[in-house]
Short mmCIF file of C-alpha atoms and ligand atoms in Angstrom, two decimals:
data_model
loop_
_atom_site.label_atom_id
_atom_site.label_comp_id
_atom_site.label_asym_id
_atom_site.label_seq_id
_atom_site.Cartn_x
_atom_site.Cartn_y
_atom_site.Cartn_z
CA UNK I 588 170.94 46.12 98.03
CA UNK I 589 169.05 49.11 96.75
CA UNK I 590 171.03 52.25 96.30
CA UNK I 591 169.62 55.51 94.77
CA UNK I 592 173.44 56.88 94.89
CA UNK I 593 174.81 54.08 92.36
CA UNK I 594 175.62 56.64 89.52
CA UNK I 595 177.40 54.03 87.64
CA UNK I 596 174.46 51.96 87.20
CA UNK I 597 171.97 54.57 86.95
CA UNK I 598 174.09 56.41 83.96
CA UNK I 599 175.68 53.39 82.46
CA UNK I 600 173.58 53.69 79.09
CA UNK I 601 175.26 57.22 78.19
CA UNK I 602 178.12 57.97 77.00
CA UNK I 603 180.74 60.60 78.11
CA UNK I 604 179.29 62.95 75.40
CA UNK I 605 175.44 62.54 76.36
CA UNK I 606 176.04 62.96 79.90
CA UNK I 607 177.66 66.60 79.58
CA UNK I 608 174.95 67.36 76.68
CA UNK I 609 172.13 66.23 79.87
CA UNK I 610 174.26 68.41 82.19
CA UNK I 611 174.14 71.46 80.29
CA UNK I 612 170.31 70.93 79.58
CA UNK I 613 169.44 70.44 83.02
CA UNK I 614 171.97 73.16 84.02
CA UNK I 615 169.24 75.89 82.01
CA UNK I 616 165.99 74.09 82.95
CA UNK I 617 167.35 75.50 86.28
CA UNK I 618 166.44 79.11 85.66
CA UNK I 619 162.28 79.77 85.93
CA UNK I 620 162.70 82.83 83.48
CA UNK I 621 165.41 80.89 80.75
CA UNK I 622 162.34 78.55 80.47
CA UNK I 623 159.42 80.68 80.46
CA UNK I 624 161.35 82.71 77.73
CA UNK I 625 162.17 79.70 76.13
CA UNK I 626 158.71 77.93 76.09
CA UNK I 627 156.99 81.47 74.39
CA UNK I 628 159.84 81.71 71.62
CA UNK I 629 160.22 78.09 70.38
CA UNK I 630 156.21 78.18 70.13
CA UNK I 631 156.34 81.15 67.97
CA UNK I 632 159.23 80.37 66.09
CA UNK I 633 157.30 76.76 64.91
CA UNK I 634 154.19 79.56 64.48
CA UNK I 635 156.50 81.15 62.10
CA UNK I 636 157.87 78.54 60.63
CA UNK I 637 161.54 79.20 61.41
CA UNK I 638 164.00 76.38 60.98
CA UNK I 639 163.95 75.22 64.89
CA UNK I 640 163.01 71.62 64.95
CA UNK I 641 166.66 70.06 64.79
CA UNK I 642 167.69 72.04 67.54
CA UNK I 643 164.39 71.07 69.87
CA UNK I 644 165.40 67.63 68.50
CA UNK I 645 168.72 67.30 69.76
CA UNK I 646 168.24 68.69 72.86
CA UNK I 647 164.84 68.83 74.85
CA UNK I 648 163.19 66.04 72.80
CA UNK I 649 166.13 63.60 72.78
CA UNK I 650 166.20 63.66 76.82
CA UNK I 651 162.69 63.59 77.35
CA UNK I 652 160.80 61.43 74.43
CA UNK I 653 161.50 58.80 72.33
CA UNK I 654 161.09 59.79 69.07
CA UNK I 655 158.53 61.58 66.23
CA UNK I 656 156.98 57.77 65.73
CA UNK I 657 157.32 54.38 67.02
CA UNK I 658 159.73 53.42 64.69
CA UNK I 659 161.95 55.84 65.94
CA UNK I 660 161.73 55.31 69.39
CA UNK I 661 163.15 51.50 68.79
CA UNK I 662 166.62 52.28 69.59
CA UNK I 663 165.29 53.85 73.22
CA UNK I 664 163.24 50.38 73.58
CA UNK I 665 166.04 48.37 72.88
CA UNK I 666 168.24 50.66 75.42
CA UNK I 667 166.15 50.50 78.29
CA UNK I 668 165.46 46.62 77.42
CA UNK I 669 169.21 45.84 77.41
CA UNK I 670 168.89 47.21 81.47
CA UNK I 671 165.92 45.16 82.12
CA UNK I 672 164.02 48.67 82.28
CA UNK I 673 160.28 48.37 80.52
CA UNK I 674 159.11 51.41 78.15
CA UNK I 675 155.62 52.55 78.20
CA UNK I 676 154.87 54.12 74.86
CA UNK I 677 152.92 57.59 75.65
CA UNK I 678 151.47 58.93 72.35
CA UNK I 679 151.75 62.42 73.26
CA UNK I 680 149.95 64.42 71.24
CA UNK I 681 147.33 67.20 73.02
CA UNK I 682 144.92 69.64 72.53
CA UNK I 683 143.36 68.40 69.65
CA UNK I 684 139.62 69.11 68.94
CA UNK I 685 138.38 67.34 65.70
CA UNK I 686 137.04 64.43 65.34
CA UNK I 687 140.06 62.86 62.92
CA UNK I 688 142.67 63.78 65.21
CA UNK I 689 141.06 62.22 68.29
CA UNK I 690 140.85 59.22 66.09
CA UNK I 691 144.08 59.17 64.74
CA UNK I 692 145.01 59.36 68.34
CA UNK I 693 143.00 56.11 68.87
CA UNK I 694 144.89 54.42 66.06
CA UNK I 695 148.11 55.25 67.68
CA UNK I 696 146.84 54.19 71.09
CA UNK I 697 145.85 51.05 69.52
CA UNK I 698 149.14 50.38 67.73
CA UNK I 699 151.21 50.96 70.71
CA UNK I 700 148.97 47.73 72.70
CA UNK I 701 149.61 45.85 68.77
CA UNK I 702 153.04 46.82 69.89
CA UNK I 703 153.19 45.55 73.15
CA UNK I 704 151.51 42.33 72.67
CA UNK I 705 154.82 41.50 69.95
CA UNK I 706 157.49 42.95 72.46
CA UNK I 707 157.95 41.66 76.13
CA UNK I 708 159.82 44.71 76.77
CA UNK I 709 156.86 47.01 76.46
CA UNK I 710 154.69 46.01 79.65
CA UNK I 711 151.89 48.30 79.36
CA UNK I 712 150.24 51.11 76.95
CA UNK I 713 148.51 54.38 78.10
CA UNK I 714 146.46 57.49 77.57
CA UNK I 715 144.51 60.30 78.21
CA UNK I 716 140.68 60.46 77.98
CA UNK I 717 141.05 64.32 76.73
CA UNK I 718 142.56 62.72 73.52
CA UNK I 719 139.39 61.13 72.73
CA UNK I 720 137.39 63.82 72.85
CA UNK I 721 136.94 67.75 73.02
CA UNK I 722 137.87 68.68 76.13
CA UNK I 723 134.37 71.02 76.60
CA UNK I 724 132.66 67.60 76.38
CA UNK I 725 134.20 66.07 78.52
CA UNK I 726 134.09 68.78 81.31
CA UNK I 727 130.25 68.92 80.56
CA UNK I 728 129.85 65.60 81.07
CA UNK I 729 132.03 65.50 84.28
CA UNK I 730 129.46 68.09 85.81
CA UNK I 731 126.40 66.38 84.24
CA UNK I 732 125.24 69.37 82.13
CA UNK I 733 122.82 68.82 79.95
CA UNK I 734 124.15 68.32 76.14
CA UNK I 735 122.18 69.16 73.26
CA UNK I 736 122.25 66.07 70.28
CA UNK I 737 125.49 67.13 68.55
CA UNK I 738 127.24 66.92 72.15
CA UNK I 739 125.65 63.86 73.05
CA UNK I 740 126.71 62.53 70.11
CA UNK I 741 130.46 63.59 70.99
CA UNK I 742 130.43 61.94 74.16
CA UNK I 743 129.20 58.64 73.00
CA UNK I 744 131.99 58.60 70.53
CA UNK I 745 134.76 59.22 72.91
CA UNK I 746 133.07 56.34 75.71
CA UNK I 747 133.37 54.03 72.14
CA UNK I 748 136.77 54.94 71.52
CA UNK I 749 137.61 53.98 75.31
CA UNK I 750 136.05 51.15 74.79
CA UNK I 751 137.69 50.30 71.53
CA UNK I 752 140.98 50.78 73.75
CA UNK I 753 139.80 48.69 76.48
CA UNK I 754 139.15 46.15 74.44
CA UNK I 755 141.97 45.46 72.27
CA UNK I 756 143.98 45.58 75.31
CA UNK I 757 141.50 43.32 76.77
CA UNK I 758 141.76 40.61 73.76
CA UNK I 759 145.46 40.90 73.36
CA UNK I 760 145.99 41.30 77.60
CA UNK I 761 147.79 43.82 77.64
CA UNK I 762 147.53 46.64 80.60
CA UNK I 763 146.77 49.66 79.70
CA UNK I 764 147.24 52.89 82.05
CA UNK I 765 144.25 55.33 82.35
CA UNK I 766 146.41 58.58 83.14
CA UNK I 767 144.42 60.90 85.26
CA UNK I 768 144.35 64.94 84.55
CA UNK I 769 142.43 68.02 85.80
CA UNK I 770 139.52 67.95 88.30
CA UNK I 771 136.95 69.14 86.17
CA UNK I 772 137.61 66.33 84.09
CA UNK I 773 138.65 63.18 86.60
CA UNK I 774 134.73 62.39 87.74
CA UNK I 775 133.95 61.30 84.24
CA UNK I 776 137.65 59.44 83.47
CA UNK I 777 136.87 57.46 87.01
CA UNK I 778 133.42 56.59 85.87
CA UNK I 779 134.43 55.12 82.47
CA UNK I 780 137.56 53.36 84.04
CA UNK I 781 135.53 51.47 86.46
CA UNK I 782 133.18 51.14 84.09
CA UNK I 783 136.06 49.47 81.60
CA UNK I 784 137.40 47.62 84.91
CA UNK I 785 134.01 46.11 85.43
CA UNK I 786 134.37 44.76 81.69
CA UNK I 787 137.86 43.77 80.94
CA UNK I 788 139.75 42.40 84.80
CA UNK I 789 137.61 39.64 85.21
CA UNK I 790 141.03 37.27 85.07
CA UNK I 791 143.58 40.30 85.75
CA UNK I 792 144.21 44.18 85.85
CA UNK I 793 144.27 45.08 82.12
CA UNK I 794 142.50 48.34 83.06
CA UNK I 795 144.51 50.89 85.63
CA UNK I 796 142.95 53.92 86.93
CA UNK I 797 145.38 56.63 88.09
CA UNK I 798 145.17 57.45 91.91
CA UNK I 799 146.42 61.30 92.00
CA UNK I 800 147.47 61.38 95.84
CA UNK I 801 147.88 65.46 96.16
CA UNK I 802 144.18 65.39 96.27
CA UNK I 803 142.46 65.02 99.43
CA UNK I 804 139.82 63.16 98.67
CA UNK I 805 141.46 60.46 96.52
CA UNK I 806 142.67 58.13 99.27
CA UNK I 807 139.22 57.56 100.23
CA UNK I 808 138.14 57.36 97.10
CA UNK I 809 140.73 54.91 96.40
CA UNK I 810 139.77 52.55 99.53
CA UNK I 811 136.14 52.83 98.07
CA UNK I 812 137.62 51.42 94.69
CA UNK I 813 139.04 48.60 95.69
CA UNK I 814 136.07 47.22 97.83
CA UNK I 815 134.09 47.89 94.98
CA UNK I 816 136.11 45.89 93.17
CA UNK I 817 136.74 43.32 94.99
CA UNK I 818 132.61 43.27 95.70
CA UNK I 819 131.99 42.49 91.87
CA UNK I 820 134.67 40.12 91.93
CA UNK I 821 137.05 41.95 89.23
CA UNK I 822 141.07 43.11 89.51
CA UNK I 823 141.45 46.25 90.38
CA UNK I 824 144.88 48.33 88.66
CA UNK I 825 145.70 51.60 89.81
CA UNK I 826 148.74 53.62 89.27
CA UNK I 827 149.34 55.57 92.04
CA UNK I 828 150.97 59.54 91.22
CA UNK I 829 151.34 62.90 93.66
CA UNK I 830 149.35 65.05 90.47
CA UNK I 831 151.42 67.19 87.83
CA UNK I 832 148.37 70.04 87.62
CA UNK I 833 148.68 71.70 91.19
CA UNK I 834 149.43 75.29 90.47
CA UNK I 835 146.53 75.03 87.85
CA UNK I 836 143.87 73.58 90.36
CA UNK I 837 144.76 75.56 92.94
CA UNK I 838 144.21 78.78 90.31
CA UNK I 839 140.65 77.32 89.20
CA UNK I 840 139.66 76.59 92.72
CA UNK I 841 140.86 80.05 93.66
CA UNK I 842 138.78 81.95 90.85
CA UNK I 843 136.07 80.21 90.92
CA UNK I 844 135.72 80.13 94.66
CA UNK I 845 134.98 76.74 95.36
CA UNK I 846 137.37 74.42 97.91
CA UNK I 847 140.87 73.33 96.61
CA UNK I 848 140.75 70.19 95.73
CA UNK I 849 144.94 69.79 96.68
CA UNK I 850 146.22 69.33 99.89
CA UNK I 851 147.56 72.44 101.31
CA UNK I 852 151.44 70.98 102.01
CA UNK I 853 153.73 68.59 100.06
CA UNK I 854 154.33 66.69 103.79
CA UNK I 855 149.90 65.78 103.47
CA UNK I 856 150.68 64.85 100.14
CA UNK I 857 153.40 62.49 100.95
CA UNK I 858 151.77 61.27 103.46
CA UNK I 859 149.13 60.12 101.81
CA UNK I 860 151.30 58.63 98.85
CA UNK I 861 152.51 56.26 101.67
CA UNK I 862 149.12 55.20 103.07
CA UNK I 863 148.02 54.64 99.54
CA UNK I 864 150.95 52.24 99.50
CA UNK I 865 150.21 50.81 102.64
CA UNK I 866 146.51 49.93 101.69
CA UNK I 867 147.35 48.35 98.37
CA UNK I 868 150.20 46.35 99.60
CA UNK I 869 147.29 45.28 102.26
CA UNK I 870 145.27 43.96 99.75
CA UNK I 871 147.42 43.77 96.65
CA UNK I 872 145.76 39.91 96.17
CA UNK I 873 142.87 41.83 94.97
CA UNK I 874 145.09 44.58 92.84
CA UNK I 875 148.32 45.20 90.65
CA UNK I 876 149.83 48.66 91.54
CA UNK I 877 152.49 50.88 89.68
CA UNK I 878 154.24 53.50 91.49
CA UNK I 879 154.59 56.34 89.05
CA UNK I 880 156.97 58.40 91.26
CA UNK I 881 160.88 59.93 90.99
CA UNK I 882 160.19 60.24 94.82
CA UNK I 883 163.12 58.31 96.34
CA UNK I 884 161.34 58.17 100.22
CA UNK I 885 158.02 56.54 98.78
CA UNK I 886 160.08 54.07 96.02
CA UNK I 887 162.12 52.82 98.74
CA UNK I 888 159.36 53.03 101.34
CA UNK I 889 156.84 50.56 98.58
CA UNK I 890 160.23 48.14 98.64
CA UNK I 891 160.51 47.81 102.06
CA UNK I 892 156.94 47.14 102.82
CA UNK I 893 157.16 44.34 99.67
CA UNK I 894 159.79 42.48 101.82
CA UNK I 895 157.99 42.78 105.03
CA UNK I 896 154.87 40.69 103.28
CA UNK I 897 157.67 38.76 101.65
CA UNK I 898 156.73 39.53 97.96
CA UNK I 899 159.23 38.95 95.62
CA UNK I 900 161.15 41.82 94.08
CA UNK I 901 159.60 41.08 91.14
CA UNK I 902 156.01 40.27 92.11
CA UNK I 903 154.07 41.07 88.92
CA UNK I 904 151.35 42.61 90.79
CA UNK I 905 153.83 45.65 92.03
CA UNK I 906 155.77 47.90 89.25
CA UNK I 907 157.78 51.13 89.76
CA UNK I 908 157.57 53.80 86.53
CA UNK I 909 159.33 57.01 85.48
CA UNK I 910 159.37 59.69 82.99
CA UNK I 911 161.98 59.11 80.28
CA UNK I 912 165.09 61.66 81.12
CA UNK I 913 164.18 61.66 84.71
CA UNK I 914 165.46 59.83 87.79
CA UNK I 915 167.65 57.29 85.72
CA UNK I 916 169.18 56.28 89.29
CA UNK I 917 165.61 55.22 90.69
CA UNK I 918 165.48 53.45 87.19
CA UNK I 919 167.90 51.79 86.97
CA UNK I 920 169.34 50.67 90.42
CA UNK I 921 165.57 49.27 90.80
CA UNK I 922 165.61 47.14 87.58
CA UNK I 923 169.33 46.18 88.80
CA UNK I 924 168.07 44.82 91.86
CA UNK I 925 164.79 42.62 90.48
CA UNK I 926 161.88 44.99 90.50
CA UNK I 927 159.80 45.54 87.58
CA UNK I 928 160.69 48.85 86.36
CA UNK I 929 159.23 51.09 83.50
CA UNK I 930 159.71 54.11 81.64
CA UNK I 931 157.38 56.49 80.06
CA UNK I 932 158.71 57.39 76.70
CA UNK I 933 156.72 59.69 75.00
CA UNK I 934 156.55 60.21 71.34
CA UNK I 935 155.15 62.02 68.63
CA UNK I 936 155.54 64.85 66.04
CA UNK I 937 158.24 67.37 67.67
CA UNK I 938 155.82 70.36 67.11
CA UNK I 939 152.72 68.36 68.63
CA UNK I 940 155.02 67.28 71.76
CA UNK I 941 155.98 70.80 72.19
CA UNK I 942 153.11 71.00 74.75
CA UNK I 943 154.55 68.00 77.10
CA UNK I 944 158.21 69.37 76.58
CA UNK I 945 157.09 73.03 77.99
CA UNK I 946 155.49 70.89 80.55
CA UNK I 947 158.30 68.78 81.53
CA UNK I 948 161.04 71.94 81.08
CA UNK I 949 158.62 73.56 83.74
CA UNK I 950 158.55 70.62 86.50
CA UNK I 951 161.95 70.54 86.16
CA UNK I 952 161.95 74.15 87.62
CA UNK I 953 158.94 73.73 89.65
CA UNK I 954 159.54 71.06 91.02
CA UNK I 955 161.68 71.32 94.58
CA UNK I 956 165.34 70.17 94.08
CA UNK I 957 164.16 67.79 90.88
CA UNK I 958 166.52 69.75 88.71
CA UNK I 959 169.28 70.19 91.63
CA UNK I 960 169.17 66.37 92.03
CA UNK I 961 169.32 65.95 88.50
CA UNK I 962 172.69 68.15 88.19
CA UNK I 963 174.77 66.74 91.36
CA UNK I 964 173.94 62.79 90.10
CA UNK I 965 175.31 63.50 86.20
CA UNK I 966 177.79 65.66 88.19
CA UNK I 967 178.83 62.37 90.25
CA UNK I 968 178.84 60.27 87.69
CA UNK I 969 181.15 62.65 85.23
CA UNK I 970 183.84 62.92 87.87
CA UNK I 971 183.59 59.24 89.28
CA UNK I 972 184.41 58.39 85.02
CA UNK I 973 187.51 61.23 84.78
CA UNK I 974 189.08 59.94 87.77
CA UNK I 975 188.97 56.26 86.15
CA UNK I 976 189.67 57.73 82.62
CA UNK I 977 186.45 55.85 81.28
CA UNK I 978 184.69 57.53 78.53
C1 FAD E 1389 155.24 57.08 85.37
C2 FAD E 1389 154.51 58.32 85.77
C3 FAD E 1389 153.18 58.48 85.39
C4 FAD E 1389 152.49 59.64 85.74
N1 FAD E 1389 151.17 59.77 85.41
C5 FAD E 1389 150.47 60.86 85.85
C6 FAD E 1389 149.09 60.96 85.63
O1 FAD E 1389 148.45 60.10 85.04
N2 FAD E 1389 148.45 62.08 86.09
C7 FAD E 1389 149.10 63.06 86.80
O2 FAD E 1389 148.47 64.04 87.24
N3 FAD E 1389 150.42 62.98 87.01
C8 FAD E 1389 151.13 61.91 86.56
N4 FAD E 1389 152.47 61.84 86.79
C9 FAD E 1389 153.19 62.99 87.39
C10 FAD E 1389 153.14 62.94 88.90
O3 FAD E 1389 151.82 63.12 89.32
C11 FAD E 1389 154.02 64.00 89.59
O4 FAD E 1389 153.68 65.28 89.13
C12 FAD E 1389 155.50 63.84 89.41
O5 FAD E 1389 155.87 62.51 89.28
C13 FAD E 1389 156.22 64.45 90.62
O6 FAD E 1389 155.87 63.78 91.83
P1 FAD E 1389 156.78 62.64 92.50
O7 FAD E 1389 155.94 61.65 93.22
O8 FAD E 1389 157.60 62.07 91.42
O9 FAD E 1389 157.77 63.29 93.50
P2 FAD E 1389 157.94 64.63 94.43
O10 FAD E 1389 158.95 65.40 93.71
O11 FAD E 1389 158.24 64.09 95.77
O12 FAD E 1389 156.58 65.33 94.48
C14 FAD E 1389 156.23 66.47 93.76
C15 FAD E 1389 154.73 66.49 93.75
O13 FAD E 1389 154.23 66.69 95.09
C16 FAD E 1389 153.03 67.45 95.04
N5 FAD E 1389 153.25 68.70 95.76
C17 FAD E 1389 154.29 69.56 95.62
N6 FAD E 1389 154.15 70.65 96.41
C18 FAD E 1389 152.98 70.50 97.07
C19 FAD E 1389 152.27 71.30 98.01
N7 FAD E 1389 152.74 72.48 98.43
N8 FAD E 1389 151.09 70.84 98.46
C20 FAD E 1389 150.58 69.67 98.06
N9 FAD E 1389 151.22 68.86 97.16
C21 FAD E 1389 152.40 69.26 96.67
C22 FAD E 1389 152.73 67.68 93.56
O14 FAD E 1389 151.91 66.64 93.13
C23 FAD E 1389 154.11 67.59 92.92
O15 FAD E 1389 154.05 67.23 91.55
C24 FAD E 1389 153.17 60.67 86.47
C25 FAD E 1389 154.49 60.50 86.84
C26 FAD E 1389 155.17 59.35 86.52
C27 FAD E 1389 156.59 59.20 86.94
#
């Protein structure tokens, strides 16, 4: 039976001493103005040069990412594996512009689908479009602006290096997410995924778009998808997510005067999370789906409705995900009970990932009673192991 308030399950990979070092963290990420100050003095003090890293290293980075490099991030894989939990290895390295950088990031992408193929505990690889490219590109190209030759020339490297990606996941078939960002970027990412999903899910759903669901057009354009796949015959994969750039599309839509693309309440938002669900359990023979939510209503709500078309728990069509450090007792209680469950585990050079890590410290304040959920579960768990002396 599925239960979100099985602490012991959902912390049974720490240890005493890791559980009050996630406490404390968690207890800070609390306070908006500890982690704005935060964010602007570890950046400067890598600026500077200051000896910093070991301390971002044993706290922020070891709850939220994996490691600096793959190697490093073994001991997570085989820690998540031992709990039947997946890891999805996010190279998470941003805000690049040059042309060896975006592909170096390539040549990581491509590693981590190697990767995959040789361990059964790593069920998919992912990325970002922005990666691939510079990000003025790419917005150009999302508004159809004309390019002059050098630009041109950008954008048909990045739609090779997709394609590159594609492939290789294609040839050793292994899914690969497409994660979905900003607005003025997400026309072009959706034309090159379909695009990629024409190519490569002839047989199955190597290639997954991500559905961002605080968006009021994206059901829609979701339903529109999956006819369109299922018109040209191909699988369609989608990864279905509320969005994680709302206060910045709301500010671009704001100054530049044009309609906000976000719905205007969380309760639209959620509601449309669960419709999405609905209409891809309705046709999941056409589709594979993963749920990239810590939402507890929606996970449980995507369970129930897999039992009511009697689908196994562990359908391989229907996967749950969730950010490494977050919601270990969605996690794990769903990998306890049979469904396939995966974690993102991001990795890369500390000072690279410093980006994601401001990002993450932020949700964690942003986001409505994440953090207070957080606290009271590692809270739970630390008294429920006092009062039966287990370390
Ligand atoms: C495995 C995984 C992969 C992800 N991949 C992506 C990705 O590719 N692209 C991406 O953008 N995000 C991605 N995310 C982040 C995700 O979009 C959410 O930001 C995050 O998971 C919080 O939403 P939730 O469903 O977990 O739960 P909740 O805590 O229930 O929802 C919070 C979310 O609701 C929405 N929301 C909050 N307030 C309002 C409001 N007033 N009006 C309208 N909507 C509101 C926002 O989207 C907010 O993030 C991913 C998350 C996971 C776990």
């Amino acid at each position: 039976m599925l239960n979100f308030e099985n602490t012991e399950s959902a912390f049974e990979y720490q240890s005493k001493k890791e559980l009050k070092k996630a406490y404390l963290l968690f207890s800070l990420l609390k306070y908006p103005f500890l982690v704005k100050l935060g964010s602007i003095l570890t950046v400067i003090a890598f600026k500077m040069g200051l000896p910093i890293k070991s301390i971002v290293k044993t706290t922020i980075f070891r709850q939220f990412c994996g490691g600096e490099t793959v190697d490093e991030s073994e001991d997570r894989i085989s820690q998540l594996a031992w709990y039947n939990v997946g890891t999805i290895l996010d190279y998470c390295v941003e805000g690049k512009e040059n042309d060896n950088d975006f592909e170096k990031t390539k040549g990581e992408i491509i590693q981590s689908i190697i990767k995959a193929k040789e361990n059964q505990h790593i069920p998919f690889s992912v990325f970002k479009i922005t990666g691939l490219g510079p990000s003025s590109i790419i917005r150009k190209a999302n508004y159809h602006e004309e390019l002059d030759d050098k630009e041109k020339l950008a954008l048909k490297s990045i739609k090779k290096r997709v394609n590159e990606i594609c492939k290789k996941a294609h040839d050793n078939q292994v899914s690969v997410f497409i994660d979905a960002e900003d607005s003025w970027f997400q026309d072009l990412i959706d034309e090159l995924a379909l695009d990629m999903m024409l190519t490569y899910n002839k047989k199955s759903a190597i290639i997954f778009n991500t559905i961002q669901l605080y968006r009021h057009d994206r059901l829609h354009y979701m339903k529109n998808l999956i006819t369109k796949c299922k018109d040209s015959n191909v699988k369609c994969g989608l990864k279905l997510v509320r969005g994680a750039y709302m206060e910045k599309e709301r500010e671009q839509a704001k100054i530049n005067g044009y309609e906000d693309p976000i719905h205007t309440t969380k309760q639209d938002t959620d509601k449309d999370y669960n419709k999405a669900i609905d209409h891809c359990l309705n046709h999941i023979d056409a589709l594979s789906i993963c749920a990239g939510t810590h939402n507890e209503f929606s996970t449980k709500y995507l369970t129930e409705k897999m039992s009511k078309l009697n689908l196994k728990n562990n359908d391989n069509r229907v996967w749950f995900a969730q950010l490494l450090g977050m919601s270990d007792h969605i996690s794990f209680n769903l990998s306890k009970n049979g469904y396939n469950t995966a974690k993102y585990v991001p990795y890369g050079p500390i000072k690279e990932v410093l980006p994601y890590l401001i990002r993450r410290a932020k949700e964690n304040t942003s986001v409505t009673g994440q953090t207070g959920r957080e606290l009271s579960l590692i809270k739970k768990e630390i008294k429920r192991r006092k009062s039966g002396n287990i370390s």
